[in-house]
């Protein structure tokens, strides 16, 4: 079996990432995932897992947490989704060791550190095939999904690699998500907003209940000035939430006897400075205080995500030995491509996978604060099951030129002709392109060096843009115009 065959095999299972409409509770069955894992020898059991759910920012939170653990000298498994360019992005190991592939890593804008190798992935697929074939059309549990199979591969890989810790990003929701088979040491809940309302519920309370489904309870002990310490897991760190979401998370934590730290309440931060390269902030939590922490991920929302990560790290107690210098290095070295990522200047080119109203609002606010530009040229494509009208309205209001397109590998993508009807501003220059390559080329031709090109609306579209920027012609452009921070 070759690598392409292995990926094709995984893709032969139903992939809900590419299906706009389905019955959520009938399609997602945690007991099926648990049955698959049992047949594989329960590789998830015994993993020191950190589990993160939320509507936006969960991937960034996972990455920051993993980089802090890496800087502390631990071998860290990192499982995220979806991938932008390469399927192997989903399963990674970060390890600060001379023999590690990622050591001395210098990121080009599209790079991901520590990806599983093709050979390792082929071996995993060949090993799991006899098991997962039983669940392709299971009489009791129903059809296994693409995400369940990939998650099983990740658990098996992390066990084989004997990682010290695993950081897991949920796929959709949390309660029924395949990653929820683990019993984590700690959980993170990032900002919750209205998303996937046809599946997770039409209120913040219902959506928060699904996200909070990852929370696991455990006995707790109070440890002086350090606040709650949990034996065997059970700590939850939550972002600032709207009232309905916050109350739901508190209720679930109380029911499951889980300790809860809330950013804005138990964990406080203040941004000291921010620019297009990095930001500096102070942070205080129960029993700890840090001044002038530097984060290379830009955007005010990333400081919120960093606060969650630090809260998680601090909640681990004696399980891991993590120094202040490890936290500082982890924040400074954390990389998370495709999220408010500036890959060029003169003109600025920004990539961000914002796909709901809350994400677009944060993105627009950050761009206005961090970048000085004359015209905003937006290359925009979005999935049909997102808040198309809300996102379009906000983005259209601040853009001077809008180039509508659709991602090539996203069956859920909204067609440009229908999308066009959402933009009513008379002075907005509106263009359509059949694919990302054509749309970006139009943007580059229309842009002056004082302008800003924003590619947004979908991580699928960001992936297409990254693929485009890897070709020699555009790479030359980037090398001539970018900050050295973004290029080798």
Short mmCIF file of N, CA, C and O in Angstrom, two decimals, residues 319-413:
data_model
loop_
_atom_site.label_atom_id
_atom_site.label_comp_id
_atom_site.label_asym_id
_atom_site.label_seq_id
_atom_site.Cartn_x
_atom_site.Cartn_y
_atom_site.Cartn_z
N UNK A 319 1.82 16.71 37.85
CA UNK A 319 1.89 15.73 36.76
C UNK A 319 3.02 16.06 35.79
O UNK A 319 3.68 15.17 35.25
N UNK A 320 3.23 17.36 35.55
CA UNK A 320 4.30 17.81 34.66
C UNK A 320 5.08 18.92 35.35
O UNK A 320 4.51 19.73 36.07
N UNK A 321 6.37 18.94 35.13
CA UNK A 321 7.23 19.97 35.67
C UNK A 321 7.43 21.05 34.60
O UNK A 321 8.14 20.84 33.62
N UNK A 322 6.79 22.19 34.79
CA UNK A 322 6.84 23.24 33.78
C UNK A 322 7.26 24.55 34.44
O UNK A 322 6.62 25.02 35.38
N UNK A 323 8.33 25.11 33.95
CA UNK A 323 8.88 26.34 34.51
C UNK A 323 8.31 27.56 33.78
O UNK A 323 7.75 27.45 32.69
N UNK A 324 8.48 28.70 34.39
CA UNK A 324 8.04 29.95 33.77
C UNK A 324 8.72 30.15 32.41
O UNK A 324 8.08 30.60 31.45
N UNK A 325 9.99 29.80 32.33
CA UNK A 325 10.72 29.96 31.07
C UNK A 325 10.14 29.08 29.97
O UNK A 325 10.17 29.44 28.79
N UNK A 326 9.58 27.92 30.33
CA UNK A 326 8.94 27.04 29.35
C UNK A 326 7.68 27.69 28.79
O UNK A 326 7.41 27.62 27.58
N UNK A 327 6.91 28.32 29.67
CA UNK A 327 5.70 29.02 29.23
C UNK A 327 6.07 30.16 28.30
O UNK A 327 5.46 30.34 27.23
N UNK A 328 7.08 30.91 28.66
CA UNK A 328 7.50 32.04 27.83
C UNK A 328 7.98 31.57 26.45
O UNK A 328 7.61 32.14 25.42
N UNK A 329 8.80 30.53 26.42
CA UNK A 329 9.30 30.02 25.15
C UNK A 329 8.17 29.42 24.31
O UNK A 329 8.13 29.59 23.09
N UNK A 330 7.26 28.71 24.97
CA UNK A 330 6.14 28.10 24.24
C UNK A 330 5.26 29.13 23.57
O UNK A 330 4.86 28.97 22.41
N UNK A 331 4.96 30.22 24.28
CA UNK A 331 4.14 31.29 23.71
C UNK A 331 4.84 31.95 22.53
O UNK A 331 4.23 32.26 21.51
N UNK A 332 6.14 32.14 22.68
CA UNK A 332 6.89 32.84 21.65
C UNK A 332 7.11 31.99 20.40
O UNK A 332 7.16 32.50 19.28
N UNK A 333 7.20 30.67 20.59
CA UNK A 333 7.50 29.77 19.47
C UNK A 333 6.28 29.10 18.86
O UNK A 333 6.39 28.42 17.84
N UNK A 334 5.11 29.28 19.46
CA UNK A 334 3.90 28.62 18.95
C UNK A 334 3.59 29.07 17.52
O UNK A 334 3.64 30.26 17.21
N UNK A 335 3.28 28.11 16.68
CA UNK A 335 2.96 28.36 15.27
C UNK A 335 1.59 27.75 14.98
O UNK A 335 1.32 26.60 15.34
N UNK A 336 0.73 28.50 14.32
CA UNK A 336 -0.58 27.97 13.95
C UNK A 336 -1.00 28.60 12.62
O UNK A 336 -1.70 29.62 12.57
N UNK A 337 -0.54 28.02 11.50
CA UNK A 337 -0.77 28.63 10.18
C UNK A 337 -2.24 28.81 9.83
O UNK A 337 -3.11 28.04 10.25
N UNK A 338 -2.50 29.85 9.06
CA UNK A 338 -3.84 30.06 8.52
C UNK A 338 -4.79 30.79 9.43
O UNK A 338 -5.97 30.92 9.14
N UNK A 339 -4.28 31.28 10.56
CA UNK A 339 -5.12 32.03 11.49
C UNK A 339 -4.50 33.40 11.71
O UNK A 339 -3.46 33.52 12.34
N UNK A 340 -5.13 34.42 11.16
CA UNK A 340 -4.60 35.79 11.16
C UNK A 340 -3.11 35.76 10.88
O UNK A 340 -2.30 36.28 11.63
N UNK A 341 -2.75 35.12 9.79
CA UNK A 341 -1.35 34.93 9.44
C UNK A 341 -0.97 35.87 8.31
O UNK A 341 -1.51 35.81 7.21
N UNK A 342 -0.03 36.76 8.61
CA UNK A 342 0.48 37.68 7.59
C UNK A 342 1.65 37.01 6.88
O UNK A 342 2.65 36.68 7.50
N UNK A 343 1.51 36.81 5.58
CA UNK A 343 2.58 36.13 4.84
C UNK A 343 3.33 37.08 3.91
O UNK A 343 4.31 36.69 3.28
N UNK A 344 2.86 38.32 3.81
CA UNK A 344 3.53 39.27 2.92
C UNK A 344 3.15 40.69 3.29
O UNK A 344 2.13 40.92 3.96
N UNK A 345 3.98 41.63 2.86
CA UNK A 345 3.62 43.04 2.98
C UNK A 345 3.92 43.73 1.66
O UNK A 345 4.64 43.22 0.82
N UNK A 346 3.34 44.92 1.48
CA UNK A 346 3.51 45.70 0.23
C UNK A 346 3.04 44.94 -1.02
O UNK A 346 3.83 44.78 -1.93
N UNK A 347 1.84 44.47 -1.13
CA UNK A 347 0.75 44.64 -0.16
C UNK A 347 0.78 43.57 0.93
O UNK A 347 1.38 42.52 0.76
N UNK A 348 0.07 43.88 2.02
CA UNK A 348 -0.13 42.84 3.04
C UNK A 348 -0.99 41.73 2.43
O UNK A 348 -1.95 41.99 1.69
N UNK A 349 -0.66 40.50 2.77
CA UNK A 349 -1.52 39.36 2.44
C UNK A 349 -1.78 38.61 3.74
O UNK A 349 -0.84 38.15 4.41
N UNK A 350 -3.04 38.53 4.13
CA UNK A 350 -3.44 37.92 5.40
C UNK A 350 -4.32 36.71 5.10
O UNK A 350 -5.26 36.78 4.30
N UNK A 351 -4.03 35.60 5.78
CA UNK A 351 -4.85 34.39 5.67
C UNK A 351 -5.53 34.13 7.01
O UNK A 351 -4.88 34.15 8.06
N UNK A 352 -6.83 33.90 6.97
CA UNK A 352 -7.55 33.56 8.20
C UNK A 352 -8.80 32.76 7.87
O UNK A 352 -9.59 33.15 7.01
N UNK A 353 -8.98 31.66 8.59
CA UNK A 353 -10.09 30.75 8.30
C UNK A 353 -11.39 31.10 8.98
O UNK A 353 -12.25 30.23 9.16
N UNK A 354 -11.58 32.36 9.39
CA UNK A 354 -12.82 32.76 10.07
C UNK A 354 -14.04 32.38 9.24
O UNK A 354 -14.10 32.69 8.05
N UNK A 355 -15.02 31.73 9.88
CA UNK A 355 -16.17 31.24 9.11
C UNK A 355 -17.50 31.46 9.82
O UNK A 355 -18.54 30.98 9.37
N UNK A 356 -17.49 32.16 10.95
CA UNK A 356 -18.77 32.52 11.57
C UNK A 356 -18.71 33.99 12.00
O UNK A 356 -17.66 34.64 11.93
N UNK A 357 -19.84 34.50 12.44
CA UNK A 357 -19.93 35.94 12.73
C UNK A 357 -18.97 36.37 13.83
O UNK A 357 -18.35 37.43 13.73
N UNK A 358 -18.83 35.56 14.87
CA UNK A 358 -17.93 35.92 15.97
C UNK A 358 -16.48 35.95 15.49
O UNK A 358 -15.71 36.85 15.85
N UNK A 359 -16.09 34.98 14.67
CA UNK A 359 -14.72 34.92 14.17
C UNK A 359 -14.42 36.09 13.24
O UNK A 359 -13.34 36.69 13.30
N UNK A 360 -15.34 36.40 12.34
CA UNK A 360 -15.14 37.51 11.40
C UNK A 360 -15.06 38.83 12.16
O UNK A 360 -14.25 39.70 11.84
N UNK A 361 -15.89 38.99 13.18
CA UNK A 361 -15.87 40.21 13.99
C UNK A 361 -14.51 40.39 14.64
O UNK A 361 -13.93 41.50 14.61
N UNK A 362 -13.97 39.32 15.23
CA UNK A 362 -12.64 39.38 15.87
C UNK A 362 -11.56 39.65 14.83
O UNK A 362 -10.62 40.42 15.08
N UNK A 363 -11.69 39.04 13.66
CA UNK A 363 -10.71 39.23 12.59
C UNK A 363 -10.68 40.68 12.12
O UNK A 363 -9.61 41.30 12.01
N UNK A 364 -11.84 41.24 11.85
CA UNK A 364 -11.93 42.62 11.37
C UNK A 364 -11.36 43.59 12.40
O UNK A 364 -10.60 44.50 12.09
N UNK A 365 -11.71 43.37 13.67
CA UNK A 365 -11.22 44.22 14.75
C UNK A 365 -9.70 44.18 14.82
O UNK A 365 -9.04 45.22 14.97
N UNK A 366 -9.13 42.98 14.70
CA UNK A 366 -7.67 42.83 14.79
C UNK A 366 -6.97 43.48 13.60
O UNK A 366 -5.94 44.14 13.76
N UNK A 367 -7.51 43.29 12.40
CA UNK A 367 -6.89 43.87 11.21
C UNK A 367 -6.87 45.40 11.30
O UNK A 367 -5.86 46.05 10.99
N UNK A 368 -7.99 45.98 11.73
CA UNK A 368 -8.06 47.44 11.85
C UNK A 368 -7.06 47.97 12.86
O UNK A 368 -6.48 49.04 12.69
N UNK A 369 -6.85 47.21 13.94
CA UNK A 369 -5.96 47.64 15.00
C UNK A 369 -4.48 47.46 14.64
O UNK A 369 -3.64 48.29 14.96
N UNK A 370 -4.16 46.37 13.93
CA UNK A 370 -2.76 45.97 13.75
C UNK A 370 -2.13 46.44 12.45
O UNK A 370 -0.90 46.55 12.36
N UNK A 371 -2.95 46.68 11.41
CA UNK A 371 -2.39 46.97 10.10
C UNK A 371 -2.86 48.33 9.58
O UNK A 371 -4.01 48.70 9.77
N UNK A 372 -1.96 49.01 8.91
CA UNK A 372 -2.31 50.27 8.24
C UNK A 372 -2.35 49.99 6.73
O UNK A 372 -1.37 49.52 6.16
N UNK A 373 -3.48 50.27 6.11
CA UNK A 373 -3.65 49.96 4.69
C UNK A 373 -4.63 50.95 4.08
O UNK A 373 -5.37 51.64 4.78
N UNK A 374 -4.61 51.01 2.76
CA UNK A 374 -5.49 51.94 2.04
C UNK A 374 -6.79 51.25 1.65
O UNK A 374 -7.86 51.66 2.07
N UNK A 375 -6.72 50.20 0.88
CA UNK A 375 -7.91 49.45 0.48
C UNK A 375 -7.86 48.04 1.07
O UNK A 375 -6.79 47.44 1.16
N UNK A 376 -9.03 47.53 1.44
CA UNK A 376 -9.15 46.14 1.88
C UNK A 376 -9.75 45.33 0.73
O UNK A 376 -10.88 45.58 0.31
N UNK A 377 -8.97 44.39 0.22
CA UNK A 377 -9.41 43.51 -0.87
C UNK A 377 -9.64 42.13 -0.28
O UNK A 377 -8.69 41.46 0.14
N UNK A 378 -10.89 41.70 -0.22
CA UNK A 378 -11.23 40.43 0.41
C UNK A 378 -11.47 39.35 -0.64
O UNK A 378 -12.28 39.52 -1.55
N UNK A 379 -10.73 38.25 -0.50
CA UNK A 379 -10.99 37.03 -1.29
C UNK A 379 -11.81 36.14 -0.37
O UNK A 379 -11.34 35.68 0.66
N UNK A 380 -13.06 35.90 -0.74
CA UNK A 380 -14.02 35.33 0.20
C UNK A 380 -14.76 34.14 -0.39
O UNK A 380 -15.28 34.18 -1.50
N UNK A 381 -14.77 33.05 0.39
CA UNK A 381 -15.57 31.88 0.08
C UNK A 381 -16.01 31.26 1.39
O UNK A 381 -15.28 31.32 2.39
N UNK A 382 -17.19 30.67 1.43
CA UNK A 382 -17.73 30.17 2.69
C UNK A 382 -18.59 28.95 2.43
O UNK A 382 -19.16 28.78 1.34
N UNK A 383 -18.70 28.07 3.43
CA UNK A 383 -19.55 26.89 3.31
C UNK A 383 -21.01 27.27 3.44
O UNK A 383 -21.37 28.20 4.18
N UNK A 384 -21.85 26.54 2.76
CA UNK A 384 -23.28 26.87 2.72
C UNK A 384 -23.99 26.67 4.06
O UNK A 384 -25.06 27.23 4.28
N UNK A 385 -23.39 25.87 4.97
CA UNK A 385 -24.04 25.62 6.25
C UNK A 385 -23.58 26.60 7.34
O UNK A 385 -23.90 26.42 8.51
N UNK A 386 -22.83 27.62 6.97
CA UNK A 386 -22.40 28.64 7.93
C UNK A 386 -23.37 29.82 7.91
O UNK A 386 -24.34 29.85 7.15
N UNK A 387 -23.09 30.82 8.76
CA UNK A 387 -23.92 32.03 8.81
C UNK A 387 -23.52 32.93 7.64
O UNK A 387 -22.84 33.95 7.81
N UNK A 388 -23.95 32.54 6.45
CA UNK A 388 -23.51 33.21 5.22
C UNK A 388 -23.91 34.69 5.23
O UNK A 388 -23.09 35.57 4.94
N UNK A 389 -25.14 34.98 5.59
CA UNK A 389 -25.61 36.37 5.57
C UNK A 389 -24.89 37.22 6.59
O UNK A 389 -24.48 38.35 6.30
N UNK A 390 -24.72 36.71 7.80
CA UNK A 390 -24.07 37.46 8.86
C UNK A 390 -22.61 37.76 8.54
O UNK A 390 -22.15 38.90 8.68
N UNK A 391 -21.88 36.74 8.10
CA UNK A 391 -20.47 36.91 7.76
C UNK A 391 -20.32 37.84 6.57
O UNK A 391 -19.47 38.75 6.57
N UNK A 392 -21.14 37.64 5.55
CA UNK A 392 -21.08 38.48 4.35
C UNK A 392 -21.35 39.94 4.69
O UNK A 392 -20.69 40.85 4.17
N UNK A 393 -22.33 40.18 5.53
CA UNK A 393 -22.69 41.54 5.90
C UNK A 393 -21.53 42.27 6.57
O UNK A 393 -21.21 43.41 6.22
N UNK A 394 -20.89 41.60 7.53
CA UNK A 394 -19.78 42.24 8.26
C UNK A 394 -18.56 42.46 7.36
O UNK A 394 -17.93 43.51 7.40
N UNK A 395 -18.24 41.45 6.56
CA UNK A 395 -17.06 41.57 5.71
C UNK A 395 -17.29 42.57 4.59
O UNK A 395 -16.40 43.36 4.25
N UNK A 396 -18.48 42.56 4.02
CA UNK A 396 -18.80 43.50 2.95
C UNK A 396 -18.77 44.94 3.41
O UNK A 396 -18.40 45.84 2.65
N UNK A 397 -19.15 45.17 4.67
CA UNK A 397 -19.21 46.54 5.20
C UNK A 397 -17.84 47.19 5.30
O UNK A 397 -17.72 48.41 5.22
N UNK A 398 -16.77 46.38 5.46
CA UNK A 398 -15.42 46.96 5.65
C UNK A 398 -14.53 46.79 4.42
O UNK A 398 -13.43 47.34 4.38
N UNK A 399 -14.98 46.04 3.43
CA UNK A 399 -14.16 45.77 2.25
C UNK A 399 -14.38 46.83 1.17
O UNK A 399 -15.47 47.37 1.01
N UNK A 400 -13.33 47.10 0.41
CA UNK A 400 -13.44 47.98 -0.75
C UNK A 400 -13.64 47.18 -2.03
O UNK A 400 -14.34 47.62 -2.94
N UNK A 401 -13.00 46.02 -2.06
CA UNK A 401 -13.14 45.10 -3.20
C UNK A 401 -13.41 43.71 -2.64
O UNK A 401 -12.73 43.26 -1.72
N UNK A 402 -14.41 43.04 -3.19
CA UNK A 402 -14.75 41.69 -2.75
C UNK A 402 -14.65 40.74 -3.94
O UNK A 402 -15.32 40.94 -4.97
N UNK A 403 -13.79 39.73 -3.82
CA UNK A 403 -13.66 38.73 -4.88
C UNK A 403 -14.21 37.42 -4.33
O UNK A 403 -13.64 36.81 -3.42
N UNK A 404 -15.35 37.01 -4.86
CA UNK A 404 -16.03 35.81 -4.38
C UNK A 404 -15.51 34.58 -5.10
O UNK A 404 -15.31 34.58 -6.31
N UNK A 405 -15.31 33.51 -4.34
CA UNK A 405 -14.82 32.27 -4.94
C UNK A 405 -15.29 31.10 -4.10
O UNK A 405 -16.05 31.27 -3.13
N UNK A 406 -14.81 29.91 -4.44
CA UNK A 406 -15.15 28.73 -3.65
C UNK A 406 -13.95 27.80 -3.61
O UNK A 406 -13.18 27.71 -4.56
N UNK A 407 -13.79 27.13 -2.47
CA UNK A 407 -12.68 26.20 -2.30
C UNK A 407 -12.90 24.99 -3.20
O UNK A 407 -14.03 24.53 -3.40
N UNK A 408 -11.80 24.45 -3.73
CA UNK A 408 -11.93 23.38 -4.73
C UNK A 408 -12.33 22.04 -4.12
O UNK A 408 -12.94 21.22 -4.79
N UNK A 409 -11.97 21.80 -2.84
CA UNK A 409 -12.22 20.49 -2.25
C UNK A 409 -13.26 20.57 -1.14
O UNK A 409 -13.15 19.90 -0.13
N UNK A 410 -14.25 21.42 -1.33
CA UNK A 410 -15.29 21.59 -0.32
C UNK A 410 -16.67 21.53 -0.97
O UNK A 410 -17.17 22.52 -1.48
N UNK A 411 -17.29 20.35 -0.93
CA UNK A 411 -18.61 20.19 -1.54
C UNK A 411 -19.67 21.09 -0.89
O UNK A 411 -20.71 21.35 -1.48
N UNK A 412 -19.37 21.57 0.33
CA UNK A 412 -20.33 22.43 1.04
C UNK A 412 -20.21 23.90 0.63
O UNK A 412 -20.98 24.73 1.09
N UNK A 413 -19.23 24.23 -0.21
CA UNK A 413 -18.97 25.63 -0.55
C UNK A 413 -20.17 26.28 -1.21
O UNK A 413 -20.81 25.71 -2.09
#
